[in-house]
Structure formats: structure tokens, C-alpha cells
């Protein structure tokens, strides 16, 4: 079984400040890890993914995440946020190669304050 | 433009009524999925299909049914057995077996009258 925990349901941050959105996962096998972003009343789009290799993954819109196997974490970071980053962010995990179900966390709403 | 189209954007259901949500993709993807999104609960998998004429139950399949008669289409029926159908429904697809990226539609908001 696999699961994802996003402890922060909401994160307010001032514009141009750095932000970190936390994600912890559990899985009995090797994993693929993802961050998706959802703007209001829309579907989700992929920000970045970790499949293998370098543990620091860079995505779109200046976001990056670091895979930490010992802490089973995949936190999302951005050094300077913009108003346009206001959205809900979902961490997700799947069990790796071959068809595996994708399990999503409960989401973190990032509110950027002008 | 390639993508996933969900319709309608808003849907209302009366008590005891079945309703069908449409999902069409022109990405030539083999796998398609239906997720339900409720505030504070993230996305929960209802059904998925890896290939035409085959589909599997997800975590919350009770009260829902699907079909996959064509590669590009994966409609979801919310039956009267689903007692709490009000939610935002998202359809997604992926290219292959490794599930490296899900492509999502823009969703359908279902409400009960």
C-alpha cells in the first residue's frame, strides 16, 4: 500500500518570499513522485516528477523538489513566489515501472499575499 | 490542439436519477482514469482503464459505472446508488504503462438538486 501526507492544508506567504510545501510518502516499493498544480475550477497539470537519478528535480515556473529517501519526503520549494502561484498543490506517488495506481495527497493551498 | 475534453462543466442531478459525465481524449493514450475531488480530501480514484474494453475499480467505485468501447472515450455514470454524488469529477489519461504523467481534463462539477 502507498500513501501521501501533506500536513499543511493552507500556506500563506508574501509575494517574493520563499516557500516550501511539505510532502511525505509511504510505499513498500520503489516510487515515482509527482507534484501537480490546480488553478481554480480547472484540472491538474504536472509541475515536476521524480522517476530516478538526481534527487533534485526542477520543474516549471521556477519550482523544484528534492527526493529524500531516508526521510521519505519530497518537499516542493520556490525561492521567490509570485501572485500567479496562488493555487492548490498536490503531491502524488505511484509504485514505479509497470502500471501502478497514482495516489494523491489531500492538497496544500498556497496563498500569495501582495 | 490535443487534450482531454470533459462535458458538461456543470451538471445537476435529481434524486433517483442516473447521470453520465463525458470524457474524450485525442492524445492517443491507452490509459484513462476517473477521479473524484472533495474539498480537503484530495483526489480519489473511482475507475481506471488500461485498454479498450477493459476497466478496473478504484478506491471508491460503489455507485459508479463506466464503459470503454473506444480508445478515446471513457464515460462515467453516477447512479442513484451513489448517495453523496456532489463533487468535482476529473478525468485523466496517460500514455503508457509507466504512468509517468497524467493529463487532466478541466473537470465537471456535479450537484444534487
mmCIF file of C-alpha atoms in Angstrom:
data_model
loop_
_atom_site.group_PDB
_atom_site.id
_atom_site.type_symbol
_atom_site.label_atom_id
_atom_site.label_comp_id
_atom_site.label_asym_id
_atom_site.label_seq_id
_atom_site.Cartn_x
_atom_site.Cartn_y
_atom_site.Cartn_z
ATOM 1 C CA UNK A 1 0.000 0.000 0.000
ATOM 2 C CA UNK A 2 1.118 3.530 -0.605
ATOM 3 C CA UNK A 3 0.048 6.858 0.848
ATOM 4 C CA UNK A 4 0.886 10.536 0.735
ATOM 5 C CA UNK A 5 0.718 13.051 3.568
ATOM 6 C CA UNK A 6 0.525 16.777 3.048
ATOM 7 C CA UNK A 7 0.361 18.179 6.557
ATOM 8 C CA UNK A 8 -0.254 21.796 5.579
ATOM 9 C CA UNK A 9 -3.720 22.396 4.183
ATOM 10 C CA UNK A 10 -3.024 26.115 3.634
ATOM 11 C CA UNK A 11 0.196 28.104 3.351
ATOM 12 C CA UNK A 12 0.055 31.909 3.212
ATOM 13 C CA UNK A 13 3.214 33.649 2.028
ATOM 14 C CA UNK A 14 4.097 37.173 0.982
ATOM 15 C CA UNK A 15 4.960 37.874 -2.625
ATOM 16 C CA UNK A 16 8.680 37.441 -3.429
ATOM 17 C CA UNK A 17 9.229 35.370 -0.268
ATOM 18 C CA UNK A 18 10.435 31.752 -0.445
ATOM 19 C CA UNK A 19 8.043 28.867 0.131
ATOM 20 C CA UNK A 20 8.257 25.178 0.957
ATOM 21 C CA UNK A 21 5.287 22.822 0.652
ATOM 22 C CA UNK A 22 5.814 19.589 2.525
ATOM 23 C CA UNK A 23 5.092 16.073 1.313
ATOM 24 C CA UNK A 24 5.826 12.744 2.959
ATOM 25 C CA UNK A 25 5.036 9.390 1.436
ATOM 26 C CA UNK A 26 4.974 5.740 2.366
ATOM 27 C CA UNK A 27 5.454 2.846 -0.016
ATOM 28 C CA UNK A 28 6.781 -0.678 0.158
ATOM 29 C CA UNK A 29 8.404 -0.474 -3.275
ATOM 30 C CA UNK A 30 10.432 1.975 -5.282
ATOM 31 C CA UNK A 31 8.414 5.002 -6.192
ATOM 32 C CA UNK A 32 7.722 7.669 -8.701
ATOM 33 C CA UNK A 33 6.884 11.022 -7.080
ATOM 34 C CA UNK A 34 4.999 13.960 -8.543
ATOM 35 C CA UNK A 35 3.800 17.454 -7.805
ATOM 36 C CA UNK A 36 0.723 18.724 -9.628
ATOM 37 C CA UNK A 37 -0.820 22.219 -9.528
ATOM 38 C CA UNK A 38 -4.507 23.058 -9.788
ATOM 39 C CA UNK A 39 -5.807 26.544 -10.550
ATOM 40 C CA UNK A 40 -9.412 27.350 -9.526
ATOM 41 C CA UNK A 41 -12.077 25.336 -11.365
ATOM 42 C CA UNK A 42 -9.525 23.609 -13.553
ATOM 43 C CA UNK A 43 -7.885 20.225 -13.868
ATOM 44 C CA UNK A 44 -4.393 19.434 -12.614
ATOM 45 C CA UNK A 45 -1.174 19.952 -14.511
ATOM 46 C CA UNK A 46 2.203 18.396 -13.809
ATOM 47 C CA UNK A 47 4.795 20.658 -12.132
ATOM 48 C CA UNK A 48 7.606 18.143 -11.824
ATOM 49 C CA UNK A 49 8.345 14.473 -11.291
ATOM 50 C CA UNK A 50 10.987 12.215 -9.808
ATOM 51 C CA UNK A 51 11.474 8.868 -11.526
ATOM 52 C CA UNK A 52 15.128 8.072 -10.828
ATOM 53 C CA UNK A 53 18.595 9.650 -10.902
ATOM 54 C CA UNK A 54 19.319 13.070 -9.408
ATOM 55 C CA UNK A 55 17.347 13.682 -6.227
ATOM 56 C CA UNK A 56 16.923 17.384 -7.015
ATOM 57 C CA UNK A 57 14.245 17.835 -9.627
ATOM 58 C CA UNK A 58 13.460 21.098 -11.386
ATOM 59 C CA UNK A 59 10.041 21.817 -12.784
ATOM 60 C CA UNK A 60 8.068 24.524 -14.490
ATOM 61 C CA UNK A 61 7.501 28.050 -13.150
ATOM 62 C CA UNK A 62 10.716 28.009 -11.086
ATOM 63 C CA UNK A 63 9.659 25.207 -8.730
ATOM 64 C CA UNK A 64 11.969 22.438 -7.578
ATOM 65 C CA UNK A 65 11.696 19.441 -5.266
ATOM 66 C CA UNK A 66 14.146 17.167 -3.519
ATOM 67 C CA UNK A 67 13.646 13.435 -3.084
ATOM 68 C CA UNK A 68 14.882 12.287 0.313
ATOM 69 C CA UNK A 69 14.627 8.525 0.614
ATOM 70 C CA UNK A 70 15.736 8.295 4.246
ATOM 71 C CA UNK A 71 13.078 10.796 5.327
ATOM 72 C CA UNK A 72 10.534 9.585 2.752
ATOM 73 C CA UNK A 73 9.939 13.182 1.734
ATOM 74 C CA UNK A 74 9.512 15.121 -1.491
ATOM 75 C CA UNK A 75 9.130 18.765 -0.467
ATOM 76 C CA UNK A 76 8.381 21.418 -3.082
ATOM 77 C CA UNK A 77 10.254 24.724 -2.977
ATOM 78 C CA UNK A 78 10.379 28.039 -4.769
ATOM 79 C CA UNK A 79 12.847 30.797 -3.834
ATOM 80 C CA UNK A 80 10.533 33.706 -4.701
ATOM 81 C CA UNK A 81 6.788 33.367 -5.231
ATOM 82 C CA UNK A 82 4.514 35.471 -7.424
ATOM 83 C CA UNK A 83 0.814 36.246 -7.184
ATOM 84 C CA UNK A 84 0.257 33.899 -10.116
ATOM 85 C CA UNK A 85 1.496 30.968 -7.982
ATOM 86 C CA UNK A 86 -1.690 31.121 -5.914
ATOM 87 C CA UNK A 87 -3.211 27.672 -6.456
ATOM 88 C CA UNK A 88 -3.623 24.273 -4.841
ATOM 89 C CA UNK A 89 -0.678 21.894 -4.997
ATOM 90 C CA UNK A 90 -0.934 18.115 -4.847
ATOM 91 C CA UNK A 91 1.818 15.635 -4.122
ATOM 92 C CA UNK A 92 1.365 12.166 -5.621
ATOM 93 C CA UNK A 93 3.110 8.793 -5.603
ATOM 94 C CA UNK A 94 2.988 5.732 -7.806
ATOM 95 C CA UNK A 95 4.731 2.429 -7.454
ATOM 96 C CA UNK A 96 7.217 2.736 -10.282
ATOM 97 C CA UNK A 97 7.568 0.854 -13.564
ATOM 98 C CA UNK A 98 4.632 -1.039 -14.954
ATOM 99 C CA UNK A 99 1.081 0.081 -14.347
ATOM 100 C CA UNK A 100 0.717 1.395 -10.847
ATOM 101 C CA UNK A 101 -2.084 3.382 -9.289
ATOM 102 C CA UNK A 102 -1.315 7.044 -8.632
ATOM 103 C CA UNK A 103 -2.201 8.088 -5.073
ATOM 104 C CA UNK A 104 -2.697 11.774 -4.330
ATOM 105 C CA UNK A 105 -2.302 13.744 -1.120
ATOM 106 C CA UNK A 106 -5.037 15.999 0.232
ATOM 107 C CA UNK A 107 -3.510 19.132 -1.262
ATOM 108 C CA UNK A 108 -1.970 22.379 0.011
ATOM 109 C CA UNK A 109 -3.487 25.726 -0.888
ATOM 110 C CA UNK A 110 -0.782 28.296 -1.479
ATOM 111 C CA UNK A 111 -1.999 31.857 -0.972
ATOM 112 C CA UNK A 112 0.416 34.525 -2.118
ATOM 113 C CA UNK A 113 -0.192 37.840 -0.371
ATOM 114 C CA UNK A 114 0.675 41.052 -2.243
ATOM 115 C CA UNK B 1 -4.930 21.020 -30.027
ATOM 116 C CA UNK B 2 -4.525 17.685 -28.290
ATOM 117 C CA UNK B 3 -6.099 17.221 -24.929
ATOM 118 C CA UNK B 4 -8.894 15.890 -22.772
ATOM 119 C CA UNK B 5 -12.391 17.274 -23.003
ATOM 120 C CA UNK B 6 -14.903 16.856 -20.204
ATOM 121 C CA UNK B 7 -18.528 17.800 -20.546
ATOM 122 C CA UNK B 8 -20.647 19.293 -19.242
ATOM 123 C CA UNK B 9 -18.772 21.716 -16.975
ATOM 124 C CA UNK B 10 -21.707 21.819 -14.549
ATOM 125 C CA UNK B 11 -24.312 19.105 -14.041
ATOM 126 C CA UNK B 12 -27.289 18.772 -11.731
ATOM 127 C CA UNK B 13 -28.833 15.515 -10.614
ATOM 128 C CA UNK B 14 -32.286 14.908 -9.216
ATOM 129 C CA UNK B 15 -32.945 12.267 -6.565
ATOM 130 C CA UNK B 16 -33.048 8.770 -8.044
ATOM 131 C CA UNK B 17 -31.599 9.864 -11.359
ATOM 132 C CA UNK B 18 -28.591 8.464 -13.203
ATOM 133 C CA UNK B 19 -26.316 10.976 -14.907
ATOM 134 C CA UNK B 20 -23.417 10.457 -17.309
ATOM 135 C CA UNK B 21 -20.245 12.534 -17.450
ATOM 136 C CA UNK B 22 -18.398 12.610 -20.737
ATOM 137 C CA UNK B 23 -14.618 12.326 -21.188
ATOM 138 C CA UNK B 24 -12.951 12.352 -24.603
ATOM 139 C CA UNK B 25 -9.232 12.432 -25.394
ATOM 140 C CA UNK B 26 -7.391 12.863 -28.694
ATOM 141 C CA UNK B 27 -3.937 12.146 -27.278
ATOM 142 C CA UNK B 28 -3.968 8.509 -28.391
ATOM 143 C CA UNK B 29 -3.419 7.455 -24.773
ATOM 144 C CA UNK B 30 -4.114 3.888 -23.739
ATOM 145 C CA UNK B 31 -4.965 4.520 -20.090
ATOM 146 C CA UNK B 32 -7.836 6.650 -18.764
ATOM 147 C CA UNK B 33 -8.976 7.416 -15.223
ATOM 148 C CA UNK B 34 -11.813 8.984 -13.265
ATOM 149 C CA UNK B 35 -11.105 10.801 -10.011
ATOM 150 C CA UNK B 36 -13.457 12.413 -7.536
ATOM 151 C CA UNK B 37 -12.320 15.558 -5.727
ATOM 152 C CA UNK B 38 -13.902 16.738 -2.485
ATOM 153 C CA UNK B 39 -12.651 19.753 -0.503
ATOM 154 C CA UNK B 40 -9.839 18.756 1.849
ATOM 155 C CA UNK B 41 -9.750 15.156 0.621
ATOM 156 C CA UNK B 42 -7.585 15.357 -2.451
ATOM 157 C CA UNK B 43 -8.318 13.107 -5.427
ATOM 158 C CA UNK B 44 -9.747 9.628 -5.020
ATOM 159 C CA UNK B 45 -9.707 7.078 -7.842
ATOM 160 C CA UNK B 46 -13.114 5.822 -8.984
ATOM 161 C CA UNK B 47 -12.313 3.678 -12.036
ATOM 162 C CA UNK B 48 -9.475 3.258 -14.475
ATOM 163 C CA UNK B 49 -8.971 1.593 -17.832
ATOM 164 C CA UNK B 50 -5.662 0.492 -19.315
ATOM 165 C CA UNK B 51 -7.070 -0.658 -22.641
ATOM 166 C CA UNK B 52 -10.251 -0.656 -24.690
ATOM 167 C CA UNK B 53 -12.997 -2.964 -23.385
ATOM 168 C CA UNK B 54 -11.274 -3.354 -20.033
ATOM 169 C CA UNK B 55 -11.587 -1.362 -16.811
ATOM 170 C CA UNK B 56 -10.877 -1.800 -13.124
ATOM 171 C CA UNK B 57 -12.426 -0.487 -9.926
ATOM 172 C CA UNK B 58 -10.524 2.118 -7.995
ATOM 173 C CA UNK B 59 -10.848 3.008 -4.315
ATOM 174 C CA UNK B 60 -14.406 4.356 -4.371
ATOM 175 C CA UNK B 61 -16.222 2.583 -7.240
ATOM 176 C CA UNK B 62 -19.525 1.946 -5.426
ATOM 177 C CA UNK B 63 -22.402 3.814 -7.039
ATOM 178 C CA UNK B 64 -20.499 4.454 -10.279
ATOM 179 C CA UNK B 65 -20.172 2.644 -13.608
ATOM 180 C CA UNK B 66 -18.003 3.132 -16.688
ATOM 181 C CA UNK B 67 -17.507 1.800 -20.200
ATOM 182 C CA UNK B 68 -14.537 1.849 -22.575
ATOM 183 C CA UNK B 69 -15.851 0.943 -26.005
ATOM 184 C CA UNK B 70 -13.479 3.301 -27.819
ATOM 185 C CA UNK B 71 -9.908 4.283 -27.045
ATOM 186 C CA UNK B 72 -10.743 7.982 -26.973
ATOM 187 C CA UNK B 73 -13.825 7.806 -24.776
ATOM 188 C CA UNK B 74 -14.357 6.864 -21.112
ATOM 189 C CA UNK B 75 -17.800 7.993 -19.861
ATOM 190 C CA UNK B 76 -18.688 7.824 -16.166
ATOM 191 C CA UNK B 77 -22.241 7.178 -14.971
ATOM 192 C CA UNK B 78 -23.189 8.303 -11.483
ATOM 193 C CA UNK B 79 -26.048 6.033 -10.494
ATOM 194 C CA UNK B 80 -28.826 6.585 -7.999
ATOM 195 C CA UNK B 81 -26.951 4.221 -5.671
ATOM 196 C CA UNK B 82 -24.322 6.917 -5.095
ATOM 197 C CA UNK B 83 -25.806 8.691 -2.090
ATOM 198 C CA UNK B 84 -23.368 11.579 -1.927
ATOM 199 C CA UNK B 85 -22.602 12.465 -5.534
ATOM 200 C CA UNK B 86 -21.899 16.180 -5.115
ATOM 201 C CA UNK B 87 -18.238 16.624 -6.039
ATOM 202 C CA UNK B 88 -15.825 17.782 -8.704
ATOM 203 C CA UNK B 89 -15.063 14.957 -11.144
ATOM 204 C CA UNK B 90 -11.792 14.816 -13.042
ATOM 205 C CA UNK B 91 -10.927 12.612 -15.988
ATOM 206 C CA UNK B 92 -7.285 11.883 -16.823
ATOM 207 C CA UNK B 93 -5.248 9.882 -19.282
ATOM 208 C CA UNK B 94 -1.689 8.638 -19.552
ATOM 209 C CA UNK B 95 0.446 7.422 -22.385
ATOM 210 C CA UNK B 96 1.601 4.059 -21.238
ATOM 211 C CA UNK B 97 2.044 1.559 -18.513
ATOM 212 C CA UNK B 98 4.598 3.504 -16.521
ATOM 213 C CA UNK B 99 2.187 6.282 -15.565
ATOM 214 C CA UNK B 100 4.902 8.899 -15.771
ATOM 215 C CA UNK B 101 2.469 11.748 -16.346
ATOM 216 C CA UNK B 102 -1.266 12.175 -16.075
ATOM 217 C CA UNK B 103 -3.064 14.605 -18.355
ATOM 218 C CA UNK B 104 -6.245 16.018 -16.816
ATOM 219 C CA UNK B 105 -9.441 17.444 -18.213
ATOM 220 C CA UNK B 106 -10.934 20.637 -16.793
ATOM 221 C CA UNK B 107 -13.491 18.785 -14.679
ATOM 222 C CA UNK B 108 -17.244 18.514 -14.170
ATOM 223 C CA UNK B 109 -18.952 19.885 -11.065
ATOM 224 C CA UNK B 110 -21.893 17.654 -10.157
ATOM 225 C CA UNK B 111 -24.510 18.910 -7.733
ATOM 226 C CA UNK B 112 -27.689 17.372 -6.371
ATOM 227 C CA UNK B 113 -30.950 19.297 -6.670
#
